Amino acid sequence: MSFLLKAAATARQIVHKVPVRHLNLLEFQSKDLLQKYGVAIQQFKVLDNSKADTEVVKTFECPEYVVKAQILAGGRGKGTFDNGFKGGVHITSNKSEVLSLTQQMIGNRLITKQTPKSGILVNKVMVARSINITRETYLCILLDREHNGPVLIASPAGGVDIEAVAEETPEKIKTVPLSIDKPIPEATLLEVAKFLEFKGDSVKRCAEEIQKLYTLFKAVDAVQIEINPLAETDKGEVISVDAKLNFDDNAQFRQKDIFAMDVTEEESDPREVEAAKHNLNYVAMDGNIGCLVNGAGLAMATMDIIKLNGGEPANFLDVGGGVKEDQVAKAFEILTADPKVKGILVNVFGGIVNCATIANGIVAASKKLQLNVPLVVRLEGTNVNQAREILKNSGLPIQTASDLDDAAHKAVAALN
């Protein structure tokens, strides 16, 4: 149980040992997905300071409005805008205030504990119907390796840190393995709804919402859908108030509409966005030796050995196992776009990767970019002899290395 909830937390926070860009959806985009699959949510509209905003607000009747700045960061309610306006979340029962609030948010940068110091530019604001929540529960569906399939996690203690609930009151956590190719049986749905302490007609409503969420989970190739809270209102509604969705990156080819919604303008480094477009994993660092490596473990080892030899890596760049020549060329473009890079170290072990492919990509990129920084290459594995001949016959001043330590030593020495 503890393992499952830690897995849920890890996916929710997108905390990974390997630096990888993941699909980012804004709150209103997640709600829109839920709505398309019939999941009950708060009614909402999206404003962007366009001429249509006035008409949108005019026709959106609510007793009370929640106005929320849309950025990929938490702590919005306590945030401050760079224009001095306080709070990225406001509640008002006065419709005439809605546009005024949004106009003070859109086009300005919201600064919270989770944003860069300069904040994040707000381009859109979500205006939602405020609801009176009487009870909060927790529901999560995620893929679990131990169960070899999807698992449902439920708790009547929602709206709080679910890991703390599991630690302090484990009896309030229920785990149910699910079949990937069948709907959830009605008896199971009702059992979970009652465990969540819904009563009367709300039991059936809750069961229906869970089934809809599972249908969504499978249809969009999600690896996790977390609803916290799954709330009951004073009108007996069962509503998914806050939803966090994670998707299987390998399903991008059949979930093109969803991945097209990816929010990239908030990325701190546009090189990460560009790398992701070419299936490369890139994270900038503070050093001056650019690294091009295949495999996350080898990349980490390469950075360590550079530091051991007195150098500083400028980046983490993993080209992966199925890399092609054009990706190698793009990797070199990204590396050389960093003005701090004064030398490049290529370290590739050719298992799945063909060393000759890497060598051809290196030569082509070096000529195209007219590379003018020292380049050290260490290749080992599939077709390594052919690769070494390609480098040798290229006419380029490429230093080759016999092993990783030799490569790191030469890369550091080249800068000195």
Coordinates of C-alpha atoms in Angstrom, one line a residue:
M1 CA 0.0 0.0 0.0
S2 CA 2.7 2.4 1.0
F3 CA 4.6 1.6 -2.2
L4 CA 1.5 2.3 -4.4
L5 CA 0.9 5.7 -2.8
K6 CA 4.5 6.6 -3.1
A7 CA 4.3 5.7 -6.8
A8 CA 1.2 7.9 -7.1
A9 CA 3.0 10.8 -5.4
T10 CA 6.0 10.3 -7.7
A11 CA 3.9 10.4 -10.8
R12 CA 1.9 13.3 -9.5
Q13 CA 5.0 15.4 -8.7
I14 CA 6.8 14.2 -11.9
V15 CA 9.9 13.5 -9.8
H16 CA 12.3 11.3 -11.7
K17 CA 15.9 10.4 -11.3
V18 CA 16.3 10.7 -15.1
P19 CA 15.6 14.2 -16.5
V20 CA 12.8 13.8 -19.0
R21 CA 10.2 16.3 -20.3
H22 CA 6.7 15.2 -19.7
L23 CA 3.4 16.3 -21.2
N24 CA 2.1 19.4 -19.3
L25 CA -1.6 20.3 -19.3
L26 CA -3.1 23.3 -17.7
E27 CA -5.9 22.9 -15.2
F28 CA -8.7 23.9 -17.7
Q29 CA -7.3 21.4 -20.2
S30 CA -7.5 18.5 -17.7
K31 CA -11.1 19.5 -16.8
D32 CA -12.0 19.7 -20.5
L33 CA -10.8 16.1 -21.0
L34 CA -12.8 14.9 -18.0
Q35 CA -15.9 16.8 -19.4
K36 CA -15.5 15.1 -22.8
Y37 CA -15.9 11.7 -21.1
G38 CA -18.9 12.7 -19.1
V39 CA -17.1 13.1 -15.8
A40 CA -19.0 15.6 -13.5
I41 CA -16.9 18.8 -13.0
Q42 CA -17.5 22.4 -12.1
Q43 CA -18.8 24.4 -15.1
F44 CA -16.1 26.7 -16.4
K45 CA -15.1 29.1 -19.1
V46 CA -11.7 30.2 -20.3
L47 CA -10.8 33.9 -20.8
D48 CA -7.8 35.2 -22.7
N49 CA -8.3 39.0 -22.8
S50 CA -9.9 38.7 -26.3
K51 CA -13.0 40.6 -27.5
A52 CA -15.0 37.5 -26.9
D53 CA -14.4 37.6 -23.1
T54 CA -17.2 40.1 -22.4
E55 CA -19.8 37.9 -24.1
V56 CA -18.5 34.7 -22.5
V57 CA -18.9 36.2 -19.0
K58 CA -22.2 37.8 -19.8
T59 CA -23.7 34.4 -20.7
F60 CA -22.1 32.5 -17.8
E61 CA -24.5 32.6 -14.9
C62 CA -23.2 31.5 -11.5
P63 CA -24.1 32.4 -8.0
E64 CA -20.4 32.6 -7.2
Y65 CA -17.3 32.6 -9.4
V66 CA -13.8 31.2 -8.9
V67 CA -11.3 33.0 -11.0
K68 CA -8.0 31.1 -11.4
A69 CA -4.8 32.1 -13.3
Q70 CA -3.7 29.2 -15.5
I71 CA 0.0 28.3 -15.1
L72 CA 1.9 25.1 -14.4
A73 CA 2.7 25.9 -10.8
G74 CA 1.1 25.4 -7.4
G75 CA 0.6 28.1 -4.7
R76 CA -1.3 30.3 -7.1
G77 CA -3.7 31.6 -4.5
K78 CA -0.9 33.1 -2.4
G79 CA 1.1 34.3 -5.4
T80 CA 1.8 37.9 -6.4
F81 CA 1.9 39.3 -9.9
D82 CA 4.7 41.5 -11.2
N83 CA 2.2 44.4 -11.5
G84 CA 1.6 44.2 -7.7
F85 CA -1.8 42.5 -8.0
K86 CA -2.1 39.8 -5.2
G87 CA -3.5 36.3 -5.6
G88 CA -3.8 34.1 -8.7
V89 CA -7.1 32.7 -7.3
H90 CA -10.1 34.9 -6.4
I91 CA -13.7 34.2 -5.5
T92 CA -16.5 36.6 -6.2
S93 CA -20.3 36.7 -6.4
N94 CA -20.2 39.9 -8.4
K95 CA -20.1 39.1 -12.2
S96 CA -18.9 42.6 -13.0
E97 CA -15.7 41.9 -11.1
V98 CA -14.8 38.8 -13.2
L99 CA -13.4 40.7 -16.2
S100 CA -11.6 43.2 -13.9
L101 CA -9.9 40.4 -12.1
T102 CA -8.8 38.5 -15.3
Q103 CA -7.5 41.7 -16.8
Q104 CA -5.2 42.2 -13.8
M105 CA -3.9 38.7 -14.3
I106 CA -3.5 38.1 -18.1
G107 CA -0.4 39.5 -19.6
N108 CA 1.4 39.7 -16.3
R109 CA 3.8 37.3 -14.6
L110 CA 2.6 35.3 -11.5
I111 CA 5.2 34.6 -8.9
T112 CA 4.7 31.7 -6.5
K113 CA 6.9 29.5 -4.4
Q114 CA 7.0 27.0 -7.3
T115 CA 7.8 29.5 -10.2
P116 CA 11.1 31.0 -11.2
K117 CA 11.9 34.3 -9.4
S118 CA 10.7 36.2 -12.5
G119 CA 7.3 34.3 -12.4
I120 CA 5.4 32.8 -15.2
L121 CA 3.4 34.8 -17.8
V122 CA -0.4 34.2 -17.5
N123 CA -2.0 33.9 -20.9
K124 CA -5.4 32.4 -19.8
V125 CA -7.7 32.5 -16.8
M126 CA -10.3 29.9 -15.9
V127 CA -13.5 31.1 -14.5
A128 CA -15.5 28.3 -12.8
R129 CA -18.7 27.9 -10.9
S130 CA -18.0 27.9 -7.2
I131 CA -19.5 24.9 -5.4
N132 CA -20.3 24.3 -1.7
I133 CA -18.3 21.2 -0.8
T134 CA -19.7 19.3 2.2
R135 CA -17.2 16.3 2.0
E136 CA -13.9 15.5 0.3
T137 CA -12.7 12.0 -0.8
Y138 CA -9.7 10.8 -2.7
L139 CA -9.6 8.6 -5.8
C140 CA -6.7 7.5 -8.0
I141 CA -6.3 5.1 -10.9
L142 CA -2.7 4.3 -11.9
L143 CA -0.7 1.6 -13.6
D144 CA 1.1 -0.5 -11.1
R145 CA 4.0 -2.8 -12.0
E146 CA 3.5 -5.1 -9.0
H147 CA -0.1 -5.8 -10.0
N148 CA 0.8 -5.9 -13.7
G149 CA -2.0 -3.5 -14.6
P150 CA -4.2 -0.7 -13.4
V151 CA -5.1 -0.3 -9.7
L152 CA -7.7 1.9 -8.0
I153 CA -6.8 3.6 -4.8
A154 CA -9.6 5.2 -2.7
S155 CA -9.9 7.0 0.6
P156 CA -12.7 8.8 2.4
A157 CA -10.0 11.2 3.7
G158 CA -9.6 13.5 0.6
G159 CA -8.4 17.0 0.2
V160 CA -5.2 16.3 2.2
D161 CA -1.8 14.7 1.8
I162 CA -2.8 11.1 1.0
E163 CA 0.6 9.7 1.9
A164 CA 0.0 11.0 5.5
V165 CA -3.4 9.3 5.5
A166 CA -1.7 6.0 4.6
E167 CA 0.9 6.4 7.2
E168 CA -1.4 7.5 10.1
T169 CA -4.7 5.7 9.3
P170 CA -4.0 2.9 6.8
E171 CA -7.5 1.5 7.3
K172 CA -8.8 4.6 5.4
I173 CA -7.1 3.4 2.2
K174 CA -8.6 0.8 -0.2
T175 CA -6.8 -0.7 -3.1
V176 CA -8.6 -2.6 -5.9
P177 CA -6.8 -4.2 -8.9
L178 CA -8.6 -3.6 -12.1
S179 CA -8.9 -5.5 -15.4
I180 CA -7.5 -3.5 -18.3
D181 CA -9.9 -5.0 -20.9
K182 CA -13.1 -4.8 -18.9
P183 CA -15.2 -2.1 -17.2
I184 CA -15.2 -2.1 -13.4
P185 CA -17.9 -4.5 -12.2
E186 CA -20.9 -2.8 -10.7
A187 CA -20.5 -4.6 -7.3
T188 CA -16.9 -3.3 -7.1
L189 CA -18.0 0.3 -7.9
L190 CA -20.7 0.2 -5.2
E191 CA -18.3 -1.3 -2.7
V192 CA -15.8 1.5 -3.4
A193 CA -18.5 4.2 -3.2
K194 CA -19.7 3.0 0.1
F195 CA -16.1 2.8 1.4
L196 CA -15.8 6.5 0.4
E197 CA -18.8 7.0 2.8
F198 CA -21.3 8.1 0.2
K199 CA -24.9 7.4 1.2
G200 CA -28.3 7.1 -0.4
D201 CA -28.5 8.2 -4.1
S202 CA -24.9 9.5 -3.9
V203 CA -23.6 5.9 -3.8
K204 CA -24.8 5.3 -7.4
R205 CA -23.7 8.7 -8.5
C206 CA -20.2 8.0 -7.2
A207 CA -20.1 4.6 -8.8
E208 CA -21.0 6.1 -12.2
E209 CA -18.3 8.8 -11.8
I210 CA -15.6 6.1 -11.0
Q211 CA -16.6 4.1 -14.1
K212 CA -16.4 7.2 -16.3
L213 CA -13.0 8.0 -14.9
Y214 CA -11.8 4.5 -15.7
T215 CA -13.2 4.8 -19.3
L216 CA -11.2 8.0 -19.6
F217 CA -8.1 6.4 -18.1
K218 CA -8.0 3.7 -20.8
A219 CA -9.2 5.8 -23.7
V220 CA -6.4 8.4 -23.4
D221 CA -3.5 6.0 -22.5
A222 CA -3.2 7.5 -19.0
V223 CA -0.7 6.1 -16.5
Q224 CA -2.4 8.0 -13.7
I225 CA -5.6 9.9 -13.0
E226 CA -5.7 11.4 -9.5
I227 CA -8.8 13.1 -8.2
N228 CA -8.3 15.0 -5.0
P229 CA -10.8 15.9 -4.0
L230 CA -13.6 13.8 -5.4
A231 CA -16.2 16.0 -3.6
E232 CA -19.8 15.8 -2.5
T233 CA -21.7 19.1 -2.6
D234 CA -24.6 20.4 -0.5
K235 CA -26.8 19.5 -3.5
G236 CA -25.8 15.9 -3.5
E237 CA -23.5 16.2 -6.5
V238 CA -20.4 14.1 -6.9
I239 CA -17.8 16.3 -8.6
S240 CA -14.1 15.9 -9.6
V241 CA -12.8 19.2 -8.3
D242 CA -9.1 18.8 -8.9
A243 CA -7.7 16.4 -11.4
K244 CA -4.0 15.5 -12.2
L245 CA -3.4 13.4 -15.3
N246 CA -0.2 11.7 -16.5
F247 CA 0.1 10.0 -19.9
D248 CA 2.1 7.3 -21.5
D249 CA 4.7 9.1 -23.6
N250 CA 4.9 6.0 -25.9
A251 CA 1.2 6.5 -26.8
Q252 CA 1.8 9.9 -28.4
F253 CA 1.4 8.5 -31.9
R254 CA -2.3 7.7 -31.1
Q255 CA -3.0 10.5 -28.7
K256 CA -2.0 13.4 -31.0
D257 CA -4.8 15.7 -30.0
I258 CA -3.9 15.4 -26.3
F259 CA -0.1 15.8 -26.9
A260 CA -0.8 18.8 -29.1
M261 CA -2.1 20.6 -26.0
D262 CA 1.3 20.3 -24.4
V263 CA 2.2 23.6 -22.7
T264 CA 5.8 24.5 -23.6
E265 CA 5.9 28.3 -23.4
E266 CA 6.5 28.0 -19.6
E267 CA 9.7 25.9 -20.1
S268 CA 12.7 27.7 -18.5
D269 CA 15.0 26.6 -21.3
P270 CA 13.8 26.5 -24.9
R271 CA 16.5 24.0 -25.7
E272 CA 14.7 21.4 -23.6
V273 CA 11.6 22.0 -25.7
E274 CA 13.5 21.7 -28.9
A275 CA 15.3 18.5 -27.7
A276 CA 12.0 16.9 -26.8
K277 CA 10.6 17.5 -30.3
H278 CA 13.4 15.3 -31.6
N279 CA 13.1 12.6 -28.8
L280 CA 16.2 13.8 -27.1
N281 CA 16.5 14.3 -23.3
Y282 CA 18.3 17.6 -22.5
V283 CA 18.9 19.4 -19.3
A284 CA 21.2 22.4 -19.1
M285 CA 23.9 22.7 -16.4
D286 CA 26.5 25.2 -15.4
G287 CA 29.7 23.7 -16.8
N288 CA 31.5 24.2 -20.2
I289 CA 31.9 20.6 -21.5
G290 CA 28.9 19.6 -23.6
C291 CA 28.0 15.9 -23.3
L292 CA 26.3 13.7 -25.9
V293 CA 25.6 10.2 -24.5
N294 CA 23.2 7.3 -25.1
G295 CA 21.5 6.1 -22.0
A296 CA 20.7 7.9 -18.8
G297 CA 23.1 5.8 -16.7
L298 CA 26.0 6.3 -19.0
A299 CA 25.2 10.0 -19.1
M300 CA 25.3 10.3 -15.3
A301 CA 28.6 8.3 -15.3
T302 CA 30.0 10.6 -18.0
M303 CA 29.2 13.7 -16.0
D304 CA 30.8 12.2 -12.9
I305 CA 34.0 11.2 -14.7
I306 CA 34.3 14.7 -16.2
K307 CA 34.0 16.2 -12.7
L308 CA 36.5 13.7 -11.4
N309 CA 39.0 14.9 -14.0
G310 CA 38.5 18.5 -12.9
G311 CA 36.0 19.6 -15.5
E312 CA 32.4 20.6 -15.3
P313 CA 29.6 19.2 -17.5
A314 CA 27.5 21.8 -19.4
N315 CA 24.5 19.5 -19.8
F316 CA 22.8 16.2 -19.6
L317 CA 21.9 15.0 -23.1
D318 CA 20.7 11.5 -23.7
V319 CA 20.1 10.6 -27.3
G320 CA 18.5 7.2 -26.4
G321 CA 18.8 3.8 -28.0
G322 CA 17.1 4.4 -31.4
V323 CA 19.0 7.5 -32.4
K324 CA 19.4 8.4 -36.1
E325 CA 21.9 10.6 -37.9
D326 CA 19.5 13.6 -38.0
Q327 CA 19.0 13.4 -34.2
V328 CA 22.8 13.4 -33.7
A329 CA 22.9 16.6 -35.9
K330 CA 20.1 18.2 -33.8
A331 CA 21.9 17.2 -30.6
F332 CA 25.0 19.1 -31.8
E333 CA 22.9 22.1 -32.7
I334 CA 21.5 22.2 -29.2
L335 CA 24.9 21.7 -27.6
T336 CA 26.6 24.5 -29.6
A337 CA 23.6 26.9 -29.0
D338 CA 24.9 27.1 -25.4
P339 CA 27.6 29.9 -25.3
K340 CA 29.1 28.3 -22.2
V341 CA 30.1 25.2 -24.2
K342 CA 33.8 25.3 -24.9
G343 CA 34.3 21.6 -25.7
I344 CA 32.2 18.5 -26.5
L345 CA 32.5 14.9 -25.3
V346 CA 30.7 12.2 -27.1
N347 CA 30.4 8.9 -25.2
V348 CA 28.4 6.2 -26.8
F349 CA 28.1 2.5 -26.1
G350 CA 26.7 0.8 -29.2
G351 CA 24.3 -1.9 -28.1
I352 CA 21.1 -1.1 -29.9
V353 CA 22.8 2.0 -31.3
N354 CA 25.0 1.6 -34.4
C355 CA 28.3 3.4 -33.8
A356 CA 28.6 4.0 -37.5
T357 CA 25.3 6.0 -37.4
I358 CA 26.7 8.1 -34.5
A359 CA 30.0 8.6 -36.4
N360 CA 28.2 9.7 -39.6
G361 CA 26.0 12.1 -37.6
I362 CA 29.0 13.6 -35.8
V363 CA 30.9 14.2 -39.1
A364 CA 27.8 15.7 -40.8
A365 CA 27.0 17.9 -37.9
S366 CA 30.6 19.1 -37.4
K367 CA 30.8 20.1 -41.1
K368 CA 27.4 21.7 -41.2
L369 CA 27.9 23.8 -38.0
Q370 CA 31.6 24.4 -38.8
L371 CA 32.4 23.2 -35.3
N372 CA 35.1 25.3 -33.7
V373 CA 35.4 23.8 -30.2
P374 CA 37.4 20.7 -29.3
L375 CA 35.6 17.4 -29.9
V376 CA 36.5 14.2 -28.1
V377 CA 34.7 11.0 -29.1
R378 CA 34.7 7.6 -27.3
L379 CA 32.7 4.9 -29.1
E380 CA 32.4 1.2 -28.2
G381 CA 30.2 -1.6 -29.4
T382 CA 28.3 -2.3 -32.6
N383 CA 30.3 -1.5 -35.8
V384 CA 32.8 0.5 -33.7
N385 CA 35.7 -0.2 -36.1
Q386 CA 33.7 1.1 -39.1
A387 CA 32.8 4.1 -36.9
R388 CA 36.4 4.8 -36.1
E389 CA 37.3 4.7 -39.8
I390 CA 34.6 7.2 -40.6
L391 CA 36.0 9.6 -38.0
K392 CA 39.6 9.0 -39.1
N393 CA 38.8 9.7 -42.7
S394 CA 36.6 12.7 -42.1
G395 CA 39.5 15.2 -42.2
L396 CA 38.2 16.8 -39.0
P397 CA 40.2 17.5 -35.9
I398 CA 38.3 14.9 -33.8
Q399 CA 40.1 13.3 -30.9
T400 CA 39.2 9.7 -30.2
A401 CA 39.5 8.0 -26.8
S402 CA 40.1 4.4 -25.8
D403 CA 37.8 4.5 -22.7
L404 CA 35.7 6.8 -20.7
D405 CA 38.5 8.0 -18.4
D406 CA 40.7 8.7 -21.4
A407 CA 37.8 10.6 -23.0
A408 CA 37.2 12.7 -19.9
H409 CA 40.9 13.4 -19.4
K410 CA 41.2 14.6 -23.1
A411 CA 38.1 16.7 -22.9
V412 CA 39.3 18.5 -19.8
A413 CA 42.8 18.9 -21.1
A414 CA 41.6 20.3 -24.4
L415 CA 40.1 23.3 -22.6
N416 CA 43.3 23.9 -20.7

